[in-house]
Coordinates of C-alpha atoms in Angstrom, one line a residue:
Chain U
M1 CA 124.8 141.1 95.6
G2 CA 122.5 139.0 97.9
P3 CA 119.0 140.3 98.0
G4 CA 118.0 143.8 99.7
M5 CA 118.9 146.7 99.3
A6 CA 121.0 146.3 96.7
T7 CA 118.0 144.4 94.8
T8 CA 116.2 147.1 95.2
E9 CA 119.2 149.5 94.0
A10 CA 119.2 147.3 90.6
S11 CA 115.5 147.7 90.6
R12 CA 116.1 151.4 90.4
L13 CA 119.2 150.8 88.7
Y14 CA 116.5 149.5 85.5
L15 CA 113.4 151.8 86.0
S16 CA 115.6 155.0 85.1
T17 CA 118.2 153.2 82.8
G18 CA 117.1 150.1 81.6
R19 CA 119.9 148.2 82.4
I20 CA 120.2 144.8 84.3
S21 CA 122.5 144.5 86.9
P22 CA 125.5 142.3 86.5
G23 CA 125.0 142.2 90.5
L24 CA 122.1 140.2 90.9
R25 CA 122.0 136.3 91.7
P26 CA 122.5 134.8 88.2
A27 CA 119.1 133.3 87.7
I28 CA 117.6 136.5 88.2
R29 CA 119.4 138.0 86.0
R30 CA 118.8 135.6 83.6
A31 CA 114.9 136.1 84.3
W32 CA 115.0 139.5 84.0
A33 CA 116.5 139.6 80.5
R34 CA 113.7 137.0 79.6
S35 CA 111.7 139.3 81.1
H36 CA 113.0 142.5 79.1
E37 CA 113.4 141.2 75.8
G38 CA 109.6 139.5 76.2
G39 CA 108.1 143.2 76.8
A40 CA 107.5 143.5 80.3
N41 CA 106.4 146.0 82.1
S42 CA 108.6 146.5 85.6
R43 CA 105.7 149.7 86.4
R44 CA 103.1 147.3 86.0
M45 CA 101.8 144.1 85.6
R46 CA 100.6 143.3 81.8
A47 CA 97.6 141.4 82.9
E48 CA 96.7 139.2 80.5
I49 CA 93.8 137.6 82.2
L50 CA 91.7 134.5 79.9
G51 CA 87.3 135.6 79.4
A52 CA 85.1 133.2 81.9
A53 CA 84.8 130.4 78.7
D54 CA 88.6 130.6 78.0
I55 CA 89.5 130.1 81.9
D56 CA 86.6 127.3 82.1
R57 CA 88.6 125.1 78.9
L58 CA 91.1 125.9 80.2
L59 CA 90.3 124.6 83.7
D60 CA 88.4 121.6 81.8
A61 CA 91.2 120.8 80.3
E62 CA 93.6 121.1 82.9
T63 CA 91.6 118.8 85.4
D64 CA 93.7 115.8 86.2
V65 CA 96.5 118.1 87.6
I66 CA 94.6 120.6 89.2
E67 CA 92.4 117.4 91.2
A68 CA 96.5 116.3 91.4
A69 CA 97.7 118.8 93.5
R70 CA 94.7 120.5 95.3
P71 CA 95.4 118.1 98.5
Y72 CA 99.6 119.4 98.2
L73 CA 98.4 123.5 98.3
R74 CA 95.8 122.8 100.8
L75 CA 99.2 120.7 102.3
L76 CA 101.0 123.7 101.4
S77 CA 98.8 126.4 103.1
E78 CA 98.2 124.1 106.2
A79 CA 102.2 124.8 106.8
A80 CA 102.4 128.7 106.1
G81 CA 99.9 129.0 109.8
G82 CA 99.0 132.6 110.3
E83 CA 101.1 133.6 107.7
R84 CA 100.0 135.3 104.6
H85 CA 100.3 133.0 101.6
A86 CA 99.2 131.9 98.8
A87 CA 100.0 127.9 97.3
M88 CA 99.3 128.5 93.3
L89 CA 99.7 126.1 91.0
G90 CA 100.2 126.8 87.0
D91 CA 100.0 125.1 83.9
A92 CA 103.2 124.5 81.9
K93 CA 102.9 127.6 79.9
G94 CA 102.4 130.3 83.1
F95 CA 98.6 130.3 83.3
V96 CA 97.0 130.2 87.0
L97 CA 95.2 127.4 87.2
D98 CA 94.1 127.2 90.8
V99 CA 95.3 129.5 94.2
V100 CA 94.2 128.7 97.8
G101 CA 95.5 130.9 101.0
D102 CA 94.7 132.8 103.0
E103 CA 91.2 135.0 102.0
L104 CA 93.1 138.4 101.8
S105 CA 95.6 136.7 99.4
V106 CA 93.6 134.6 97.7
S107 CA 90.4 137.6 97.3
G108 CA 91.2 140.4 99.1
P109 CA 92.4 144.1 97.3
E110 CA 96.1 142.6 97.7
S111 CA 95.8 139.3 96.2
V112 CA 97.6 136.9 93.9
P113 CA 96.4 136.9 90.2
G114 CA 93.9 134.2 89.8
P115 CA 92.7 131.0 87.7
G116 CA 93.5 132.1 84.0
S117 CA 96.5 134.9 84.3
L118 CA 99.1 134.2 82.5
L119 CA 102.1 134.8 85.4
A120 CA 104.7 133.9 81.4
E121 CA 108.0 136.3 81.9
A122 CA 107.1 138.3 79.2
M123 CA 104.0 139.9 80.7
S124 CA 104.9 139.6 84.3
G125 CA 108.5 139.5 84.8
A126 CA 110.2 137.3 87.3
N127 CA 108.1 135.7 89.2
G128 CA 107.2 132.5 91.0
I129 CA 105.3 130.6 88.3
G130 CA 107.3 132.0 85.2
T131 CA 110.2 131.7 86.2
P132 CA 110.6 128.1 87.3
L133 CA 108.9 127.8 83.6
A134 CA 112.0 129.0 81.7
E135 CA 115.0 128.1 84.7
G136 CA 113.3 124.4 84.2
G137 CA 114.2 124.1 88.0
Y138 CA 113.4 125.7 91.1
V139 CA 114.0 128.8 91.6
E140 CA 113.2 131.9 94.5
I141 CA 112.3 135.2 93.8
I142 CA 112.6 137.1 97.1
G143 CA 111.4 141.3 97.1
A144 CA 112.5 143.7 94.2
E145 CA 114.1 140.0 92.6
H146 CA 110.5 140.4 90.9
F147 CA 110.8 142.2 87.7
I148 CA 107.6 143.9 88.2
V149 CA 107.7 146.7 90.9
G150 CA 104.2 146.2 92.5
F151 CA 104.9 141.7 93.0
H152 CA 108.0 143.6 95.8
P153 CA 106.3 142.7 98.6
F154 CA 106.6 138.7 98.2
T155 CA 109.2 136.5 98.4
C156 CA 107.9 133.6 95.8
Q157 CA 109.3 130.3 95.3
G158 CA 108.0 127.5 92.7
T159 CA 109.2 124.5 90.9
P160 CA 108.1 122.6 88.0
I161 CA 106.0 119.2 88.3
S162 CA 107.5 116.8 85.9
G163 CA 104.7 114.3 84.2
P164 CA 104.1 110.6 84.1
D165 CA 106.5 111.0 80.7
Q166 CA 108.5 113.4 82.3
E167 CA 106.7 116.4 80.0
V168 CA 106.5 119.2 82.4
A169 CA 103.2 119.1 83.9
A170 CA 102.8 122.1 85.9
V171 CA 104.4 124.5 88.6
I172 CA 103.8 124.7 91.8
S173 CA 104.6 127.9 93.6
T174 CA 104.2 129.6 97.4
S175 CA 103.9 133.6 97.4
V176 CA 104.5 134.7 101.3
R177 CA 105.4 138.3 102.7
S178 CA 108.6 137.2 104.6
L179 CA 111.9 135.4 103.5
A180 CA 111.6 133.2 106.7
A181 CA 108.3 132.0 106.3
S182 CA 109.5 130.9 102.4
E183 CA 112.6 129.1 103.7
R184 CA 110.4 127.4 106.1
L185 CA 108.1 126.5 103.5
R186 CA 111.0 125.2 101.0
H187 CA 111.8 121.8 102.2
I188 CA 107.7 121.1 102.1
L189 CA 107.2 122.7 98.4
F190 CA 109.4 120.0 97.2
C191 CA 107.6 117.3 99.2
A192 CA 104.3 118.4 98.0
A193 CA 106.2 119.1 94.0
H194 CA 106.9 115.1 94.4
G195 CA 103.5 114.2 96.1
I196 CA 101.3 116.4 92.8
E197 CA 104.1 114.1 90.6
A198 CA 103.4 110.9 92.2
D199 CA 99.8 111.4 91.7
L200 CA 99.9 111.5 88.5
L201 CA 101.8 109.2 88.1
A202 CA 99.4 107.0 90.0
A203 CA 96.4 107.9 88.0
R204 CA 98.8 106.2 84.8
L205 CA 99.6 103.3 86.7
Q206 CA 95.6 102.8 87.8
A207 CA 94.8 103.2 83.9
D208 CA 97.9 100.8 82.8
I209 CA 96.2 98.3 85.1
S210 CA 93.0 98.3 83.3
A211 CA 94.8 97.8 80.0
F212 CA 97.1 94.7 81.9
L213 CA 94.0 92.8 83.5
N214 CA 91.7 92.6 80.0
A215 CA 95.8 91.4 78.2
P216 CA 96.4 87.5 78.1
L217 CA 99.3 87.6 80.2
E218 CA 100.3 84.6 82.1
D219 CA 101.7 86.7 85.1
T220 CA 98.4 88.4 85.9
Q221 CA 98.0 87.9 89.7
A222 CA 101.9 88.2 90.2
V223 CA 101.6 91.8 88.6
R224 CA 98.5 92.9 90.4
R225 CA 100.2 91.7 93.9
L226 CA 103.2 93.8 92.3
H227 CA 100.7 97.1 92.4
Q228 CA 99.7 96.9 95.5
D229 CA 103.4 96.7 97.0
V230 CA 104.5 99.7 94.1
V231 CA 101.3 101.8 96.1
Q232 CA 102.5 101.3 99.7
A233 CA 105.5 103.7 99.4
H234 CA 103.0 106.7 98.0
H235 CA 100.7 105.7 100.9
A236 CA 103.8 106.3 103.6
G237 CA 104.7 109.6 101.4
R238 CA 101.4 111.2 101.4
L239 CA 100.8 110.3 105.7
G240 CA 104.5 111.7 106.0
L241 CA 103.5 114.8 103.8
Q242 CA 100.6 115.9 105.8
A243 CA 102.4 114.7 109.4
A244 CA 105.4 116.9 108.1
A245 CA 102.4 119.7 106.7
Q246 CA 100.4 120.1 110.8
L247 CA 103.9 119.4 112.1
L248 CA 105.5 122.8 110.9
P249 CA 103.3 126.0 111.8
Q250 CA 103.8 124.5 115.5
H251 CA 107.3 122.7 115.4
E252 CA 110.4 125.3 117.1
D253 CA 112.8 122.3 115.8
Q254 CA 112.3 122.3 112.0
A255 CA 115.0 119.7 111.7
T256 CA 112.8 117.0 113.2
V257 CA 110.2 118.8 110.3
R258 CA 112.6 117.8 107.9
G259 CA 113.2 114.3 108.6
V260 CA 109.8 114.1 108.3
L261 CA 109.7 115.6 104.7
Q262 CA 112.9 113.8 103.7
R263 CA 111.4 110.0 104.8
A264 CA 108.2 111.0 103.2
T265 CA 110.2 112.5 99.2
A266 CA 112.1 109.2 99.8
C267 CA 109.3 106.9 99.8
L268 CA 107.5 109.1 96.8
Q269 CA 110.3 108.4 95.0
Q270 CA 111.0 104.8 95.2
F271 CA 107.2 104.5 94.7
M272 CA 107.9 106.7 91.2
S273 CA 110.9 104.7 91.1
R274 CA 108.8 101.6 91.3
A275 CA 106.2 102.5 89.3
R276 CA 108.2 103.5 86.3
T277 CA 109.4 99.8 86.9
W278 CA 106.2 98.0 87.1
R279 CA 104.9 100.1 84.0
Q280 CA 107.4 98.4 81.7
L281 CA 107.1 95.0 83.1
A282 CA 102.9 95.8 82.7
G283 CA 102.6 97.4 79.6
G284 CA 101.1 95.6 76.5
E285 CA 102.6 96.0 73.2
Q286 CA 105.7 94.0 71.8
G287 CA 109.2 95.9 72.5
I288 CA 112.0 95.2 70.4
S289 CA 115.8 94.1 71.1
M290 CA 118.5 96.4 72.4
E291 CA 121.3 96.7 74.1
V292 CA 120.9 96.2 77.8
D293 CA 122.3 96.3 81.3
A294 CA 121.1 93.0 82.3
A295 CA 122.1 93.7 86.2
D296 CA 120.0 97.0 86.4
V297 CA 117.3 95.3 85.1
V298 CA 117.5 92.6 87.4
R299 CA 118.5 94.3 90.3
R300 CA 115.1 96.6 89.5
M301 CA 113.1 93.2 89.5
L302 CA 114.1 92.5 92.9
D303 CA 113.9 96.0 94.1
L304 CA 110.0 95.6 93.1
L305 CA 109.6 92.0 94.6
Q306 CA 110.9 93.3 98.3
T307 CA 107.5 92.8 99.3
E308 CA 106.8 89.8 97.9
A309 CA 109.4 88.1 99.1
T310 CA 108.8 90.0 102.8
V311 CA 105.7 88.7 102.9
R312 CA 106.4 84.8 101.9
R313 CA 109.1 85.1 104.1
V314 CA 111.7 83.7 102.2
T315 CA 115.5 85.6 102.1
V316 CA 116.9 86.8 98.5
V317 CA 120.7 86.9 98.0
S318 CA 121.5 88.5 95.0
E319 CA 125.2 87.4 93.3
G320 CA 126.8 89.5 89.6
L321 CA 124.7 92.1 89.9
E322 CA 127.4 94.5 90.9
Q323 CA 128.9 95.5 87.7
R324 CA 127.1 96.3 84.2
L325 CA 126.6 93.0 82.1
Q326 CA 125.2 94.6 78.5
V327 CA 123.0 92.3 76.3
V328 CA 120.7 92.4 73.9
T329 CA 117.1 91.5 74.8
D330 CA 113.6 93.0 74.9
E331 CA 113.7 94.2 78.4
R332 CA 109.9 93.9 79.1
R333 CA 110.4 90.2 77.6
F334 CA 113.3 89.7 79.6
A335 CA 111.8 91.5 83.0
R336 CA 108.8 89.2 82.4
A337 CA 111.2 86.3 82.5
V338 CA 113.1 87.6 85.5
L339 CA 109.8 87.3 87.3
R340 CA 108.4 84.5 86.4
G341 CA 111.5 83.2 87.6
V342 CA 112.3 84.4 91.0
V343 CA 108.4 84.7 91.5
A344 CA 108.5 81.0 90.7
G345 CA 111.2 80.2 93.1
F346 CA 109.1 82.2 95.9
E347 CA 106.2 79.0 95.5
A348 CA 108.6 76.5 94.7
T349 CA 110.4 77.1 98.6
T350 CA 109.1 78.1 102.0
P351 CA 109.1 80.0 104.6
G352 CA 112.1 80.9 105.9
G353 CA 113.8 79.7 102.8
T354 CA 116.0 81.2 100.5
V355 CA 116.2 82.1 96.8
V356 CA 119.4 83.3 95.2
V357 CA 119.6 84.6 92.4
E358 CA 122.6 84.8 90.5
L359 CA 123.4 86.6 87.2
R360 CA 126.7 85.4 85.5
R361 CA 129.0 85.3 82.1
V362 CA 128.9 82.0 80.9
S363 CA 130.9 82.3 78.0
P364 CA 132.2 85.2 75.6
E365 CA 128.7 85.0 73.8
V366 CA 126.5 83.9 76.6
A367 CA 125.4 85.4 80.1
A368 CA 122.8 84.0 82.2
L369 CA 120.4 84.0 85.5
E370 CA 119.9 81.4 87.5
V371 CA 117.7 81.5 89.8
R372 CA 118.1 78.6 92.8
A373 CA 115.2 78.0 95.5
T374 CA 115.9 76.4 98.6
P375 CA 113.5 75.4 101.0
A376 CA 113.5 76.1 105.3
D377 CA 113.4 72.3 105.4
C378 CA 115.6 71.1 103.4
G379 CA 118.3 68.7 104.6
A380 CA 121.5 68.3 103.1
A381 CA 121.0 66.0 100.6
G382 CA 117.8 68.1 99.5
E383 CA 118.6 69.5 95.9
P384 CA 117.7 73.0 95.3
R385 CA 115.0 74.3 92.7
Q386 CA 116.8 75.5 90.2
W387 CA 115.7 78.2 87.1
R388 CA 118.0 79.0 83.7
I389 CA 117.3 82.3 81.7
D390 CA 120.0 82.3 78.3
L391 CA 121.1 85.8 77.3
T392 CA 123.3 86.6 74.4
R393 CA 125.4 89.0 75.4
S394 CA 126.6 92.7 73.7
R395 CA 130.3 92.4 72.2
R396 CA 130.8 96.3 73.5
Chain M
M1 CA 97.0 96.4 131.5
S2 CA 94.8 98.5 132.3
S3 CA 94.8 102.7 131.6
S4 CA 93.1 105.3 132.1
P5 CA 89.8 105.6 130.5
R6 CA 90.6 108.6 128.8
R7 CA 93.6 107.4 127.2
A8 CA 92.0 104.1 126.4
A9 CA 89.5 105.7 124.3
R10 CA 92.7 108.0 122.4
T11 CA 94.3 104.6 121.7
V12 CA 94.7 103.5 118.3
L13 CA 96.9 100.6 117.4
I14 CA 98.9 100.7 113.6
V15 CA 99.4 97.2 112.5
D16 CA 101.5 97.5 109.1
D17 CA 104.5 95.2 108.2
D18 CA 106.0 98.4 106.6
S19 CA 107.9 100.5 108.7
D20 CA 107.7 103.9 106.6
T21 CA 104.2 103.7 106.9
R22 CA 103.9 102.5 110.6
E23 CA 106.1 105.4 111.6
M24 CA 104.5 108.3 110.0
L25 CA 101.3 107.8 110.8
T26 CA 102.6 107.7 114.4
I27 CA 103.5 110.7 113.8
L28 CA 100.5 112.0 112.0
L29 CA 98.0 110.6 114.7
E30 CA 100.1 111.5 117.7
I31 CA 100.0 115.5 116.7
N32 CA 95.9 114.4 116.5
G33 CA 96.0 114.2 120.0
W34 CA 96.1 109.5 119.5
H35 CA 98.4 107.4 122.0
V36 CA 99.5 105.1 119.2
L37 CA 100.6 101.5 119.8
T38 CA 102.1 99.4 116.4
A39 CA 102.6 95.9 115.9
P40 CA 104.1 94.4 112.2
S41 CA 101.8 91.8 111.9
G42 CA 98.1 90.1 112.6
E43 CA 99.5 88.0 115.3
A44 CA 101.4 90.9 117.2
A45 CA 98.1 93.1 116.7
L46 CA 96.1 90.0 118.2
N47 CA 98.1 89.9 121.5
L48 CA 98.1 93.5 121.5
L49 CA 94.2 93.7 120.9
R50 CA 94.4 91.4 124.0
D51 CA 96.2 92.7 126.4
E52 CA 96.2 96.6 125.9
E53 CA 92.5 98.6 125.6
I54 CA 92.3 99.9 122.4
A55 CA 89.7 102.0 120.5
A56 CA 90.8 102.0 117.2
V57 CA 92.7 99.4 114.5
V58 CA 94.0 100.9 111.6
L59 CA 95.0 97.4 109.8
D60 CA 96.5 96.7 106.9
N61 CA 96.2 93.7 104.5
R62 CA 98.5 92.1 102.8
M63 CA 101.0 91.1 105.6
P64 CA 103.3 88.7 106.3
G65 CA 101.4 86.0 108.2
L66 CA 97.6 87.0 109.2
S67 CA 96.5 88.7 106.6
G68 CA 94.4 92.2 107.7
L69 CA 91.4 90.6 106.5
E70 CA 92.4 87.4 109.0
V71 CA 92.9 89.4 112.2
A72 CA 89.4 92.0 111.0
A73 CA 87.7 88.3 110.9
R74 CA 88.8 87.4 114.2
L75 CA 88.0 90.4 115.7
L76 CA 84.8 90.5 114.6
A77 CA 84.1 87.3 115.6
S78 CA 85.3 88.3 119.1
H79 CA 83.4 90.8 119.3
H80 CA 86.1 93.2 120.2
P81 CA 84.9 97.0 120.2
A82 CA 88.2 98.9 118.5
R83 CA 87.3 101.0 115.1
V84 CA 88.7 98.8 112.4
V85 CA 89.9 101.2 109.9
F86 CA 90.9 98.3 106.5
V87 CA 93.9 99.4 104.6
S88 CA 94.2 98.0 101.6
G89 CA 96.1 98.7 98.6
A90 CA 93.8 96.6 95.9
E91 CA 90.3 97.2 95.6
E92 CA 89.0 93.6 95.5
A93 CA 90.4 93.1 99.3
G94 CA 88.1 96.6 100.4
E95 CA 85.4 94.7 98.9
E96 CA 85.7 91.2 100.7
A97 CA 86.2 93.9 103.8
R98 CA 82.8 94.9 103.5
K99 CA 81.6 91.2 103.1
L100 CA 83.2 90.2 106.4
G101 CA 81.0 93.6 107.7
L102 CA 83.8 96.1 108.4
L103 CA 82.7 99.8 107.7
H104 CA 85.2 101.5 107.2
C105 CA 87.8 100.5 104.0
L106 CA 90.1 102.9 102.8
R107 CA 92.2 102.3 99.3
K108 CA 95.5 103.1 99.0
P109 CA 97.4 106.1 99.0
I110 CA 94.4 106.6 101.5
D111 CA 93.7 110.5 102.0
P112 CA 95.0 111.3 105.6
P113 CA 92.2 113.7 106.5
R114 CA 89.7 111.0 105.8
L115 CA 91.2 109.0 108.3
L116 CA 91.8 111.2 110.9
D117 CA 87.6 112.2 110.7
I118 CA 87.1 108.6 110.5
L119 CA 89.1 107.8 114.1
N120 CA 87.4 110.9 115.4
G121 CA 84.3 109.2 114.5
D122 CA 83.4 112.5 112.5
N123 CA 81.9 110.6 109.5

């Protein structure tokens, strides 16, 4: 049974008998079961709203995520155009932290719950904040799929936000009055979620670079330049997201908007992947030796060094990175050694030159990473400069 | 090459070696009523600035060949009338640009509405 009349019947069934219709969509059925077990009342919202002092404390404690999310809530609101809508941010427990939307939805007589309201399923039934948190992923709740009758005019969708250490940091959702409007906002909601995650990671990156600059490391200049390069993809992603938010209400061709959002999402994901590699490289604490895939470490370092190679107009050729090569090493030290070797290769060549990075098995016990730099003007007689990092292979 | 005064007043040049950034910024500025030209390097940008009537330049710093700072220095030296928005991932580059005399320096990732305000002269 899909959303619509049949779901309204499911709601009537529950109200009259307390039974949950097996025909509800699986995620909704699970949400109703949790709502029921948690004590939610489907006839009215069991309002749990913090007092003024507690709201202040909550908002103070969550300042970072509120500030990171605000521009993205505005973008979602802009993308909703003339529809009645609310874009909401909740914390990891389901407390509403921020709401942006049209005036009626934010402060009118039928407004959505404001900051300090707890939208956990036990209080508010299946909804666009509590249910994505409970399910651990994106959920859309259409009309009568809301557990509480008072929420039936709305179609809500939400998705959790991961923090820099992959923990659930928050949840964002949109509430609109039509399924069509909700569908239009779906892709930009996903992209906005990545945008907030990127901003939270960028804030951590900023703190990391301050710590990094106070640590006496030999690669300071190279790692600082890499930090600038990492930020580039975040920059492109944000620009794309803003463009999509402005295109969405005025563009009939939704495929065009989706194309922009896909590019923006790819940029934000690239930023997050590179940012994690950069954090690992720049971390101050001593690493420990463990089994790692040397090919993966080298691939990630070369990805991080892509812009540096472009700026220097050097071609990088990689060999032997297609297959896993398990070695026992301190990953951070190895990553820094790769960075040093490749940057030394860049410096030994000239614009138009080539740096070959080759990972290979030397013996059953030893693997080696070789970096060979050939300047553009190196004639047949010229020898490329070469660096080698030896690695102990894992016995597995 | 000459263009209508109205179009010239809304022509912006994006200078960035990153193709994603050029494309995303092009879409954003076009929706906001700008006629957009792009250049992937400082050298290409200087050629366009010589040949076209351009009201504003969004100038990245870290590029192959001429850096954004070097391009900006040449524009200032030639008293080019374009409004330059200098964009960099590093605080220090922004400081250098301000010392050079650039008024509009943004740090990546930029706040897009702020860029639009600067380009529109609402700053």
